[in-house]
CSV table of C-alpha atoms in Angstrom, one decimal:
chain,number,residue,atom,x,y,z
S,1,VAL,CA,54.7,24.1,-24.0
S,2,LYS,CA,52.7,20.5,-23.6
S,3,GLN,CA,51.6,19.3,-20.4
S,4,PRO,CA,53.1,17.9,-18.1
S,5,PHE,CA,56.1,19.6,-18.2
S,6,THR,CA,59.4,19.6,-16.3
S,7,VAL,CA,60.8,22.8,-14.8
S,8,SER,CA,64.3,22.3,-14.4
S,9,GLY,CA,67.9,23.2,-14.1
S,10,TRP,CA,71.0,23.8,-11.4
S,11,ALA,CA,71.5,26.2,-8.6
S,12,ILE,CA,74.3,26.3,-6.2
S,13,ASP,CA,76.4,29.4,-4.1
S,14,CYS,CA,80.1,29.2,-5.3
S,15,ALA,CA,80.8,30.8,-1.7
S,16,ALA,CA,79.6,27.3,-0.4
S,17,THR,CA,82.5,25.7,1.7
S,18,SER,CA,80.8,22.6,1.8
S,19,GLY,CA,78.0,20.9,-0.4
S,20,SER,CA,76.2,22.9,-2.9
S,21,GLY,CA,75.2,25.8,-0.8
S,22,VAL,CA,71.7,25.9,-1.6
S,23,ASN,CA,69.0,23.5,0.1
S,24,ALA,CA,65.3,24.7,-1.6
S,25,VAL,CA,64.5,25.9,-4.9
S,26,HIS,CA,60.8,27.0,-5.1
S,27,VAL,CA,59.0,27.4,-8.8
S,28,TYR,CA,56.2,29.9,-9.1
S,29,ALA,CA,53.9,30.1,-12.4
S,30,TYR,CA,52.9,33.5,-12.7
S,31,PRO,CA,49.9,34.8,-15.4
S,32,ALA,CA,51.3,36.9,-18.0
S,33,ASP,CA,51.5,38.7,-20.8
S,34,ALA,CA,53.6,37.8,-24.0
S,35,SER,CA,56.5,39.8,-23.0
S,36,GLY,CA,56.2,38.4,-19.7
S,37,THR,CA,54.7,41.4,-17.6
S,38,ILE,CA,53.0,39.9,-14.8
S,39,TYR,CA,49.0,40.8,-13.9
S,40,GLY,CA,47.8,38.4,-11.0
S,41,PRO,CA,48.8,36.2,-8.0
S,42,PRO,CA,50.8,33.0,-9.1
S,43,VAL,CA,48.7,29.9,-10.3
S,44,VAL,CA,51.6,27.4,-9.3
S,45,GLY,CA,53.9,27.9,-5.9
S,46,ARG,CA,55.7,24.9,-5.2
S,47,ALA,CA,59.1,23.6,-3.8
S,48,ALA,CA,61.2,21.9,-7.0
S,49,ALA,CA,63.0,18.5,-6.0
S,50,TYR,CA,66.2,19.6,-5.2
S,51,GLY,CA,69.7,17.5,-5.2
S,52,THR,CA,69.9,15.6,-8.0
S,53,SER,CA,72.9,14.7,-9.6
S,54,ARG,CA,74.7,17.3,-12.0
S,55,PRO,CA,78.0,16.1,-12.8
S,56,ASP,CA,78.5,18.5,-15.5
S,57,VAL,CA,77.9,21.6,-13.0
S,58,GLY,CA,80.6,19.4,-10.7
S,59,ALA,CA,83.0,19.4,-13.5
S,60,ALA,CA,82.5,23.3,-14.2
S,61,PHE,CA,82.6,24.5,-10.7
S,62,GLY,CA,84.1,21.5,-8.6
S,63,SER,CA,82.8,18.2,-7.0
S,64,ARG,CA,80.7,19.9,-4.2
S,65,PHE,CA,78.4,21.2,-6.4
S,66,ALA,CA,77.8,17.9,-8.4
S,67,ASN,CA,74.3,17.1,-7.0
S,68,SER,CA,72.4,20.6,-7.6
S,69,GLY,CA,70.0,19.7,-10.2
S,70,TYR,CA,66.4,20.8,-9.7
S,71,ALA,CA,63.2,19.3,-11.0
S,72,LEU,CA,59.7,20.1,-10.5
S,73,GLU,CA,56.7,18.7,-13.3
S,74,ILE,CA,53.9,21.3,-14.2
S,75,THR,CA,50.2,20.5,-15.3
S,76,GLY,CA,46.6,21.7,-14.9
S,77,LEU,CA,47.4,25.7,-16.4
S,78,ARG,CA,45.1,27.3,-18.3
S,79,ALA,CA,45.9,28.5,-22.3
S,80,GLY,CA,47.6,31.3,-22.0
S,81,TYR,CA,51.6,33.2,-21.1
S,82,TYR,CA,53.0,32.3,-17.6
S,83,HIS,CA,56.2,33.8,-16.2
S,84,LEU,CA,58.0,31.2,-14.6
S,85,GLY,CA,59.9,32.5,-11.5
S,86,ILE,CA,62.6,29.9,-10.1
S,87,PHE,CA,63.8,31.0,-6.5
S,88,ALA,CA,66.8,29.3,-4.9
S,89,HIS,CA,67.7,29.5,-0.8
S,90,SER,CA,71.3,30.3,-0.3
S,91,THR,CA,72.5,28.9,3.1
S,92,VAL,CA,75.4,31.0,2.6
S,93,THR,CA,73.7,34.1,2.7
S,94,ASP,CA,70.1,33.5,3.5
S,95,ALA,CA,69.0,35.0,0.6
S,96,TRP,CA,66.4,33.9,-2.7
S,97,ASN,CA,68.7,33.8,-6.0
S,98,GLN,CA,66.2,34.2,-8.7
S,99,ALA,CA,65.8,32.9,-12.5
S,100,HIS,CA,63.0,33.7,-15.2
S,101,ARG,CA,60.9,32.4,-18.0
S,102,VAL,CA,58.3,33.5,-20.2
S,103,ILE,CA,56.2,30.3,-21.2
S,104,ARG,CA,53.1,30.2,-23.5
S,105,VAL,CA,50.2,27.4,-22.7
S,106,PRO,CA,48.6,26.8,-26.2
S,107,GLU,CA,44.9,27.3,-26.3
S,108,PRO,CA,42.0,24.2,-26.7
S,109,LEU,CA,40.6,24.1,-30.6
S,110,MET,CA,37.5,22.7,-31.9
S,111,ASN,CA,35.6,23.2,-35.4
S,112,LEU,CA,32.4,22.6,-36.2
S,113,GLU,CA,32.2,21.2,-40.0
S,114,ALA,CA,28.5,20.0,-40.4
S,115,PRO,CA,26.0,21.2,-40.6
S,116,SER,CA,27.1,24.5,-42.4
S,117,GLU,CA,26.0,27.8,-41.3
S,118,GLY,CA,22.2,28.7,-42.1
S,119,SER,CA,21.5,25.5,-44.0
S,120,THR,CA,18.3,23.9,-44.4
S,121,VAL,CA,18.5,19.8,-42.9
S,122,ARG,CA,16.8,16.9,-43.5
S,123,GLN,CA,16.1,14.5,-40.6
S,124,PRO,CA,18.7,12.4,-39.6
S,125,PHE,CA,21.5,14.8,-40.0
S,126,THR,CA,25.1,14.6,-38.6
S,127,VAL,CA,26.8,17.2,-36.7
S,128,SER,CA,30.8,16.8,-37.3
S,129,GLY,CA,33.6,18.2,-36.8
S,130,TRP,CA,37.3,17.9,-34.2
S,131,ALA,CA,37.9,19.3,-31.1
S,132,ILE,CA,41.5,18.6,-29.7
S,133,ASP,CA,43.9,20.4,-26.8
S,134,GLN,CA,47.1,21.3,-28.3
S,135,SER,CA,49.0,21.6,-24.5
S,136,ALA,CA,48.0,18.1,-24.1
S,137,ALA,CA,51.0,15.8,-23.5
S,138,SER,CA,49.7,12.4,-25.5
S,139,GLY,CA,46.6,11.8,-27.4
S,140,PRO,CA,44.1,14.7,-28.3
S,141,GLY,CA,43.8,16.3,-25.3
S,142,VAL,CA,39.5,15.5,-25.4
S,143,ASP,CA,37.3,13.1,-23.6
S,144,VAL,CA,34.3,14.1,-24.3
S,145,VAL,CA,32.0,16.0,-26.7
S,146,HIS,CA,28.8,16.9,-25.9
S,147,VAL,CA,26.3,18.6,-28.7
S,148,TYR,CA,23.1,20.6,-27.6
S,149,ALA,CA,20.1,21.9,-30.2
S,150,TYR,CA,18.2,25.2,-28.7
S,151,PRO,CA,14.9,26.5,-30.4
S,152,SER,CA,15.9,29.9,-31.9
S,153,ASP,CA,14.5,32.1,-34.2
S,154,ALA,CA,16.1,33.2,-37.5
S,155,SER,CA,19.1,35.3,-36.2
S,156,GLY,CA,19.9,32.3,-34.0
S,157,GLN,CA,18.8,34.0,-30.8
S,158,PRO,CA,17.7,31.2,-28.6
S,159,THR,CA,14.0,31.2,-27.8
S,160,GLY,CA,13.9,28.7,-24.7
S,161,PRO,CA,15.9,25.6,-23.3
S,162,TYR,CA,17.5,23.1,-25.1
S,163,ALA,CA,15.7,20.5,-27.3
S,164,LEU,CA,18.8,18.2,-27.4
S,165,GLY,CA,21.6,17.4,-25.3
S,166,LYS,CA,23.4,14.4,-26.2
S,167,VAL,CA,27.1,13.0,-26.0
S,168,ALA,CA,28.8,12.8,-29.2
S,169,SER,CA,30.6,9.8,-30.8
S,170,TYR,CA,34.5,11.3,-30.1
S,171,GLY,CA,37.7,9.5,-31.3
S,172,LEU,CA,37.1,9.2,-35.0
S,173,SER,CA,40.1,9.4,-37.6
S,174,ARG,CA,41.1,13.1,-39.0
S,175,PRO,CA,44.4,12.4,-40.9
S,176,ASP,CA,44.3,15.9,-41.8
S,177,VAL,CA,44.0,17.7,-38.3
S,178,GLY,CA,47.3,15.3,-37.3
S,179,ALA,CA,49.4,16.8,-40.3
S,180,ALA,CA,47.8,20.1,-39.0
S,181,PHE,CA,48.8,19.8,-35.8
S,182,GLY,CA,51.1,16.7,-34.8
S,183,SER,CA,50.0,12.7,-35.2
S,184,GLN,CA,49.0,12.8,-31.5
S,185,PHE,CA,46.0,14.3,-32.8
S,186,THR,CA,44.8,12.6,-35.6
S,187,ASN,CA,42.1,10.4,-33.3
S,188,SER,CA,40.2,13.7,-33.3
S,189,GLY,CA,37.3,13.5,-34.5
S,190,TYR,CA,33.2,14.0,-33.4
S,191,ALA,CA,29.9,13.1,-35.3
S,192,LEU,CA,26.4,13.2,-33.8
S,193,ASP,CA,23.4,11.7,-35.9
S,194,VAL,CA,20.2,14.0,-34.8
S,195,THR,CA,16.8,13.2,-35.1
S,196,GLY,CA,13.7,14.1,-34.0
S,197,LEU,CA,13.5,17.7,-34.1
S,198,PRO,CA,10.3,19.8,-34.6
S,199,ALA,CA,10.4,21.6,-37.3
S,200,GLY,CA,11.8,25.3,-37.1
S,201,TYR,CA,15.1,26.8,-36.6
């Protein structure tokens, strides 16, 4: 799913003699694995808007059930799988009936293309690549890229605090990224010209 996304559907209790027989719908999102097995407490637990028009439900079950739709917009989930639990409260039995679904929020992606690993560079040189958040509903889902350069040994092990910390230009056109992940991610490139570093790794 791309965020924000909407959890929606309908809920009724056919035993109701008036109204839909439901007075509340709650939505929970639990961290889960790909099979839907829950491994933590819910990260979302909110009441959905209930009572929206569903003439199709009314046509199928009777006009008293026509206003039985529910909806809740969700955003802010970290990448991973989630087990959605939707609970509808019956005014007839005072019980909570359940529906379930497993969803996946995709991970952010980024790539560092230049300079190449282990290369010897002349200054100024350019640090460049692309960065996206696949769960964004629009645009690339990234608003800033920071670049740091740490003194290190030849293996890349840092030997001191960073010697460079700057904000890269972001939003550069990357039609290849747009072609691979969708046109909303086209303007996802970043670049920073680096100079002034002392000799060394």
